[in-house]
């Protein structure tokens, strides 16, 4: 009983002290547990391990270093730690890891979380625990729709951006008839829908769309079917990723479909995929990217630092995670605390300009980052002048056009 | 249509090569080799490493990599499989399953999960006119190589003394022992040979498929279905079923894409209802 009494007393005193210190103008103790913990939760060994994975942790560390360098002694967050965890792309593992990160590791922010189902799981935990979650890796627009909540942000890209960039732009470019092939699981189905809408919106037609088994190593049936459809599609839109995409592209080249007048557009293409296939296999393929390491001097300078640490160039996902972590720390700085409600208030409506996000705003109504996106084309090997410089940016899609113009009414923050 | 059927045969070529290896290993050793997919993957990575670090081209890799993997298979059989065979079959089942995971993870650790680039051999870059349609030369080569190897194995098994012994030991191990054939002597080389076949299929796959650590595990489930359809332990059955399953999945992809993967297993279920031991299987194997 005495111990109970003591601890109650201590807790009460603690609460009082915290209350005083947290007030306006109070100094010290503004940071919970005395430190800010940034946790990267993503896929460390599965199909997304090369697009984001462990190297993303390095990108987040770079954000911490840049924050420290900028504010020095004036930094609100004096002690910052970076944690990493592997969710294996499984929602149930993402769920328990997120709880562990928030509760035991005292994470103030969880960032990345590719695979939409895993992202939904983490968003729910963030909502219940009232802790900040910035998703970078997942594509689903539901994160700023039905599944949105006060503590969750969606940063970098989504399926609308991909479809609106590639689907609309390629159609407007004159390739009106599409044959869509997509892997038969949530991501592929979602992409098939958003691309279909974008293509029709731009005046094009989806001649046919076929689901393919997932995973799949033999796409020859679909590729041979393409030129014989009526009307003949001018472009195959593939919504595959990783190994499936590599299989499909290798076989696309085998059947020489480009020579038969059927072009290829890729829904989601990562720098690491181009590296796997070699640029010639994908030469001329169009896709939409949220960022490119060799976009301009600012992104290149950052990519140089990144390469010095990891030995490779960053994918756009890694760049986006750097930016998300940096902007979180900036929000903490402005709020003067890491209290989630106050940090969220600082993030809502924030105008952002860093090496990743251009002309960017976090829309307060649905917590979606609006920023410039890029319609890019893969260079043929003959034009690749240095390792990893595979993309040519054809067109900047301005922030106002790149993402949904209106927040989804289903989103109630 | 004809072209689609041809397609199916090319896909079936890989199933046939892998199923053939699985069938001889199962027949001779009674081991369900769950690491077979991993060896197929190592074959493709072997080709990649041979080219990338040793400068060996595709044609050399096609010889060197299966030999190296076959040798590894022999060591494996001597060191582990042999000790586990007298025990419950579950031990070898778990051992090969664990081995597959370890091999996959080691490759993943070294090369990451993204696919490694592997160029098509320049001699096979063009297309071949097959009369009714033209077809990529490489695919034709894959089909030819598979038919040749499977046919070669068939000839060895039916026309040579060694083949007779292996076939007898594969299909009626007890009886062969009773007749004084030293089955044990042939176990190790047959295991190595099965692994070499998987490696050969892997090298063939490298130029046309994604070379990544998961390529084997994605494929192996279908290959097991193939072996079951063909009849456990039946060498001819597994090859025939390999091409048949290739055809079925190609036509399935064409007409009912969303069902194509299930179709293979529907076929398996149908065959098993009709013939519980598989198309060419022997009842005792069950």
PDB file of C-alpha atoms in Angstrom, chain A residues 166-329:
ATOM      1  CA  UNK A 166       0.981   8.306 -67.078  1.00  0.00           C
ATOM      2  CA  UNK A 167      -2.600   7.406 -68.058  1.00  0.00           C
ATOM      3  CA  UNK A 168      -3.716  10.892 -69.060  1.00  0.00           C
ATOM      4  CA  UNK A 169      -0.457  12.159 -70.509  1.00  0.00           C
ATOM      5  CA  UNK A 170       0.247   9.124 -72.670  1.00  0.00           C
ATOM      6  CA  UNK A 171      -3.357   9.169 -73.930  1.00  0.00           C
ATOM      7  CA  UNK A 172      -3.194  12.875 -74.695  1.00  0.00           C
ATOM      8  CA  UNK A 173       0.043  12.127 -76.504  1.00  0.00           C
ATOM      9  CA  UNK A 174      -1.964  10.132 -79.051  1.00  0.00           C
ATOM     10  CA  UNK A 175      -1.865   6.572 -77.709  1.00  0.00           C
ATOM     11  CA  UNK A 176      -5.628   6.261 -77.286  1.00  0.00           C
ATOM     12  CA  UNK A 177      -6.228   2.508 -77.157  1.00  0.00           C
ATOM     13  CA  UNK A 178      -4.949   0.709 -74.087  1.00  0.00           C
ATOM     14  CA  UNK A 179      -4.628  -2.932 -73.129  1.00  0.00           C
ATOM     15  CA  UNK A 180      -4.265  -3.145 -69.371  1.00  0.00           C
ATOM     16  CA  UNK A 181      -2.649  -6.042 -67.519  1.00  0.00           C
ATOM     17  CA  UNK A 182      -2.550  -6.001 -63.753  1.00  0.00           C
ATOM     18  CA  UNK A 183      -1.581  -8.402 -60.959  1.00  0.00           C
ATOM     19  CA  UNK A 184      -4.659  -9.872 -59.348  1.00  0.00           C
ATOM     20  CA  UNK A 185      -4.352  -8.387 -55.839  1.00  0.00           C
ATOM     21  CA  UNK A 186      -5.369  -5.170 -54.074  1.00  0.00           C
ATOM     22  CA  UNK A 187      -2.668  -2.907 -55.522  1.00  0.00           C
ATOM     23  CA  UNK A 188      -3.170  -4.089 -59.101  1.00  0.00           C
ATOM     24  CA  UNK A 189      -6.950  -3.869 -58.903  1.00  0.00           C
ATOM     25  CA  UNK A 190      -6.800  -0.357 -57.482  1.00  0.00           C
ATOM     26  CA  UNK A 191      -4.343   0.747 -60.162  1.00  0.00           C
ATOM     27  CA  UNK A 192      -6.485  -0.786 -62.900  1.00  0.00           C
ATOM     28  CA  UNK A 193      -9.456   1.295 -61.751  1.00  0.00           C
ATOM     29  CA  UNK A 194      -7.628   4.598 -61.386  1.00  0.00           C
ATOM     30  CA  UNK A 195      -5.819   4.163 -64.698  1.00  0.00           C
ATOM     31  CA  UNK A 196      -9.077   3.274 -66.454  1.00  0.00           C
ATOM     32  CA  UNK A 197     -10.681   6.458 -65.162  1.00  0.00           C
ATOM     33  CA  UNK A 198      -7.719   8.617 -66.124  1.00  0.00           C
ATOM     34  CA  UNK A 199      -7.500   7.120 -69.622  1.00  0.00           C
ATOM     35  CA  UNK A 200     -11.204   7.617 -70.278  1.00  0.00           C
ATOM     36  CA  UNK A 201     -10.988  11.106 -68.839  1.00  0.00           C
ATOM     37  CA  UNK A 202      -8.306  11.966 -71.382  1.00  0.00           C
ATOM     38  CA  UNK A 203     -10.388  10.646 -74.278  1.00  0.00           C
ATOM     39  CA  UNK A 204      -8.848   7.186 -74.532  1.00  0.00           C
ATOM     40  CA  UNK A 205     -10.295   3.689 -74.482  1.00  0.00           C
ATOM     41  CA  UNK A 206      -9.362   0.617 -72.499  1.00  0.00           C
ATOM     42  CA  UNK A 207      -9.745  -2.074 -75.160  1.00  0.00           C
ATOM     43  CA  UNK A 208      -9.392  -4.855 -72.627  1.00  0.00           C
ATOM     44  CA  UNK A 209      -7.992  -5.370 -69.194  1.00  0.00           C
ATOM     45  CA  UNK A 210      -6.757  -8.715 -67.883  1.00  0.00           C
ATOM     46  CA  UNK A 211      -5.800  -9.775 -64.373  1.00  0.00           C
ATOM     47  CA  UNK A 212      -2.690 -11.965 -64.181  1.00  0.00           C
ATOM     48  CA  UNK A 213      -1.833 -14.482 -61.484  1.00  0.00           C
ATOM     49  CA  UNK A 214       0.370 -13.069 -58.736  1.00  0.00           C
ATOM     50  CA  UNK A 215       3.243 -13.741 -58.671  1.00  0.00           C
ATOM     51  CA  UNK A 216       3.698 -14.807 -62.275  1.00  0.00           C
ATOM     52  CA  UNK A 217       6.712 -15.595 -64.416  1.00  0.00           C
ATOM     53  CA  UNK A 218       5.104 -16.206 -67.792  1.00  0.00           C
ATOM     54  CA  UNK A 219       3.315 -13.335 -69.495  1.00  0.00           C
ATOM     55  CA  UNK A 220       3.597 -14.624 -73.032  1.00  0.00           C
ATOM     56  CA  UNK A 221      -0.134 -15.317 -73.414  1.00  0.00           C
ATOM     57  CA  UNK A 222      -1.045 -11.735 -72.610  1.00  0.00           C
ATOM     58  CA  UNK A 223       1.699 -10.277 -74.761  1.00  0.00           C
ATOM     59  CA  UNK A 224       0.742 -12.362 -77.769  1.00  0.00           C
ATOM     60  CA  UNK A 225      -2.904 -11.510 -77.283  1.00  0.00           C
ATOM     61  CA  UNK A 226      -2.195  -7.778 -77.364  1.00  0.00           C
ATOM     62  CA  UNK A 227      -1.594  -7.153 -81.096  1.00  0.00           C
ATOM     63  CA  UNK A 228      -4.561  -9.365 -82.033  1.00  0.00           C
ATOM     64  CA  UNK A 229      -7.171  -7.515 -80.012  1.00  0.00           C
ATOM     65  CA  UNK A 230      -9.747  -5.476 -81.859  1.00  0.00           C
ATOM     66  CA  UNK A 231      -9.196  -2.559 -82.050  1.00  0.00           C
ATOM     67  CA  UNK A 232      -5.457  -3.103 -81.814  1.00  0.00           C
ATOM     68  CA  UNK A 233      -4.149  -1.433 -78.656  1.00  0.00           C
ATOM     69  CA  UNK A 234      -1.423   1.144 -79.174  1.00  0.00           C
ATOM     70  CA  UNK A 235      -0.051   0.677 -75.706  1.00  0.00           C
ATOM     71  CA  UNK A 236       0.084  -2.007 -73.025  1.00  0.00           C
ATOM     72  CA  UNK A 237      -0.359  -0.519 -69.582  1.00  0.00           C
ATOM     73  CA  UNK A 238       1.257  -2.784 -67.007  1.00  0.00           C
ATOM     74  CA  UNK A 239       0.469  -2.366 -63.323  1.00  0.00           C
ATOM     75  CA  UNK A 240       3.060  -4.893 -62.182  1.00  0.00           C
ATOM     76  CA  UNK A 241       5.955  -4.318 -59.843  1.00  0.00           C
ATOM     77  CA  UNK A 242       9.192  -6.021 -58.848  1.00  0.00           C
ATOM     78  CA  UNK A 243       9.921  -9.476 -60.276  1.00  0.00           C
ATOM     79  CA  UNK A 244       6.618  -9.607 -62.166  1.00  0.00           C
ATOM     80  CA  UNK A 245       7.433  -6.378 -63.942  1.00  0.00           C
ATOM     81  CA  UNK A 246      10.887  -7.638 -64.849  1.00  0.00           C
ATOM     82  CA  UNK A 247       9.393 -10.841 -66.277  1.00  0.00           C
ATOM     83  CA  UNK A 248       6.836  -8.922 -68.282  1.00  0.00           C
ATOM     84  CA  UNK A 249       9.305  -6.436 -69.720  1.00  0.00           C
ATOM     85  CA  UNK A 250      11.820  -9.126 -70.678  1.00  0.00           C
ATOM     86  CA  UNK A 251       9.095 -10.989 -72.539  1.00  0.00           C
ATOM     87  CA  UNK A 252       7.700  -7.790 -74.084  1.00  0.00           C
ATOM     88  CA  UNK A 253      11.112  -7.319 -75.634  1.00  0.00           C
ATOM     89  CA  UNK A 254      11.340 -10.960 -76.698  1.00  0.00           C
ATOM     90  CA  UNK A 255       8.136 -10.682 -78.702  1.00  0.00           C
ATOM     91  CA  UNK A 256       9.311  -7.419 -80.235  1.00  0.00           C
ATOM     92  CA  UNK A 257       5.989  -5.762 -79.587  1.00  0.00           C
ATOM     93  CA  UNK A 258       7.485  -2.306 -79.919  1.00  0.00           C
ATOM     94  CA  UNK A 259       8.271  -3.124 -83.551  1.00  0.00           C
ATOM     95  CA  UNK A 260       4.673  -4.284 -83.968  1.00  0.00           C
ATOM     96  CA  UNK A 261       3.457  -0.861 -82.896  1.00  0.00           C
ATOM     97  CA  UNK A 262       2.458  -1.716 -79.339  1.00  0.00           C
ATOM     98  CA  UNK A 263       4.195   0.537 -76.830  1.00  0.00           C
ATOM     99  CA  UNK A 264       4.617  -0.089 -73.127  1.00  0.00           C
ATOM    100  CA  UNK A 265       3.609   2.155 -70.230  1.00  0.00           C
ATOM    101  CA  UNK A 266       4.358   1.190 -66.648  1.00  0.00           C
ATOM    102  CA  UNK A 267       2.070   2.137 -63.766  1.00  0.00           C
ATOM    103  CA  UNK A 268       4.702   2.192 -61.065  1.00  0.00           C
ATOM    104  CA  UNK A 269       8.379   2.069 -61.907  1.00  0.00           C
ATOM    105  CA  UNK A 270      11.176   2.342 -59.404  1.00  0.00           C
ATOM    106  CA  UNK A 271      14.752   3.321 -60.166  1.00  0.00           C
ATOM    107  CA  UNK A 272      15.775  -0.055 -58.752  1.00  0.00           C
ATOM    108  CA  UNK A 273      13.595  -1.831 -61.366  1.00  0.00           C
ATOM    109  CA  UNK A 274      15.318   0.024 -64.203  1.00  0.00           C
ATOM    110  CA  UNK A 275      18.642  -0.944 -62.690  1.00  0.00           C
ATOM    111  CA  UNK A 276      17.580  -4.634 -62.654  1.00  0.00           C
ATOM    112  CA  UNK A 277      16.462  -4.724 -66.245  1.00  0.00           C
ATOM    113  CA  UNK A 278      19.138  -2.529 -67.697  1.00  0.00           C
ATOM    114  CA  UNK A 279      17.928   0.679 -69.357  1.00  0.00           C
ATOM    115  CA  UNK A 280      17.753  -0.815 -72.853  1.00  0.00           C
ATOM    116  CA  UNK A 281      15.015  -3.236 -71.870  1.00  0.00           C
ATOM    117  CA  UNK A 282      12.841  -0.299 -70.849  1.00  0.00           C
ATOM    118  CA  UNK A 283      14.101   2.385 -73.234  1.00  0.00           C
ATOM    119  CA  UNK A 284      11.296   4.744 -74.141  1.00  0.00           C
ATOM    120  CA  UNK A 285       8.900   3.468 -71.469  1.00  0.00           C
ATOM    121  CA  UNK A 286       6.918   6.258 -69.851  1.00  0.00           C
ATOM    122  CA  UNK A 287       5.935   6.441 -66.216  1.00  0.00           C
ATOM    123  CA  UNK A 288       5.210   9.013 -63.546  1.00  0.00           C
ATOM    124  CA  UNK A 289       7.712   9.608 -60.781  1.00  0.00           C
ATOM    125  CA  UNK A 290       7.258  11.636 -57.601  1.00  0.00           C
ATOM    126  CA  UNK A 291      10.892  12.687 -57.699  1.00  0.00           C
ATOM    127  CA  UNK A 292      14.139  11.906 -59.487  1.00  0.00           C
ATOM    128  CA  UNK A 293      17.588  12.079 -57.951  1.00  0.00           C
ATOM    129  CA  UNK A 294      19.070  13.934 -60.916  1.00  0.00           C
ATOM    130  CA  UNK A 295      16.212  16.396 -61.249  1.00  0.00           C
ATOM    131  CA  UNK A 296      18.282  19.476 -60.473  1.00  0.00           C
ATOM    132  CA  UNK A 297      21.222  20.714 -58.403  1.00  0.00           C
ATOM    133  CA  UNK A 298      19.425  20.429 -55.059  1.00  0.00           C
ATOM    134  CA  UNK A 299      18.290  16.861 -55.482  1.00  0.00           C
ATOM    135  CA  UNK A 300      21.613  15.890 -56.990  1.00  0.00           C
ATOM    136  CA  UNK A 301      23.591  17.355 -54.112  1.00  0.00           C
ATOM    137  CA  UNK A 302      21.515  15.278 -51.730  1.00  0.00           C
ATOM    138  CA  UNK A 303      21.857  12.179 -53.891  1.00  0.00           C
ATOM    139  CA  UNK A 304      25.649  12.619 -53.790  1.00  0.00           C
ATOM    140  CA  UNK A 305      25.618  12.574 -49.997  1.00  0.00           C
ATOM    141  CA  UNK A 306      23.303   9.585 -50.043  1.00  0.00           C
ATOM    142  CA  UNK A 307      25.558   7.698 -52.421  1.00  0.00           C
ATOM    143  CA  UNK A 308      28.575   8.405 -50.242  1.00  0.00           C
ATOM    144  CA  UNK A 309      26.780   6.611 -47.398  1.00  0.00           C
ATOM    145  CA  UNK A 310      25.055   3.752 -49.199  1.00  0.00           C
ATOM    146  CA  UNK A 311      26.988   3.249 -52.413  1.00  0.00           C
ATOM    147  CA  UNK A 312      23.936   3.735 -54.600  1.00  0.00           C
ATOM    148  CA  UNK A 313      21.625   6.428 -55.858  1.00  0.00           C
ATOM    149  CA  UNK A 314      18.366   6.974 -53.977  1.00  0.00           C
ATOM    150  CA  UNK A 315      15.009   5.830 -55.317  1.00  0.00           C
ATOM    151  CA  UNK A 316      12.248   8.419 -55.167  1.00  0.00           C
ATOM    152  CA  UNK A 317      10.834   6.603 -52.163  1.00  0.00           C
ATOM    153  CA  UNK A 318      14.045   7.206 -50.215  1.00  0.00           C
ATOM    154  CA  UNK A 319      13.999  10.887 -51.155  1.00  0.00           C
ATOM    155  CA  UNK A 320      10.385  11.166 -49.988  1.00  0.00           C
ATOM    156  CA  UNK A 321      11.157   9.555 -46.652  1.00  0.00           C
ATOM    157  CA  UNK A 322      13.998  11.992 -46.080  1.00  0.00           C
ATOM    158  CA  UNK A 323      11.621  14.850 -46.751  1.00  0.00           C
ATOM    159  CA  UNK A 324       8.859  13.420 -44.549  1.00  0.00           C
ATOM    160  CA  UNK A 325      11.242  13.023 -41.595  1.00  0.00           C
ATOM    161  CA  UNK A 326      12.745  16.461 -42.132  1.00  0.00           C
ATOM    162  CA  UNK A 327       9.341  18.166 -42.337  1.00  0.00           C
ATOM    163  CA  UNK A 328       8.209  16.360 -39.220  1.00  0.00           C
ATOM    164  CA  UNK A 329      11.242  17.743 -37.354  1.00  0.00           C
TER     165      UNK A 329
END
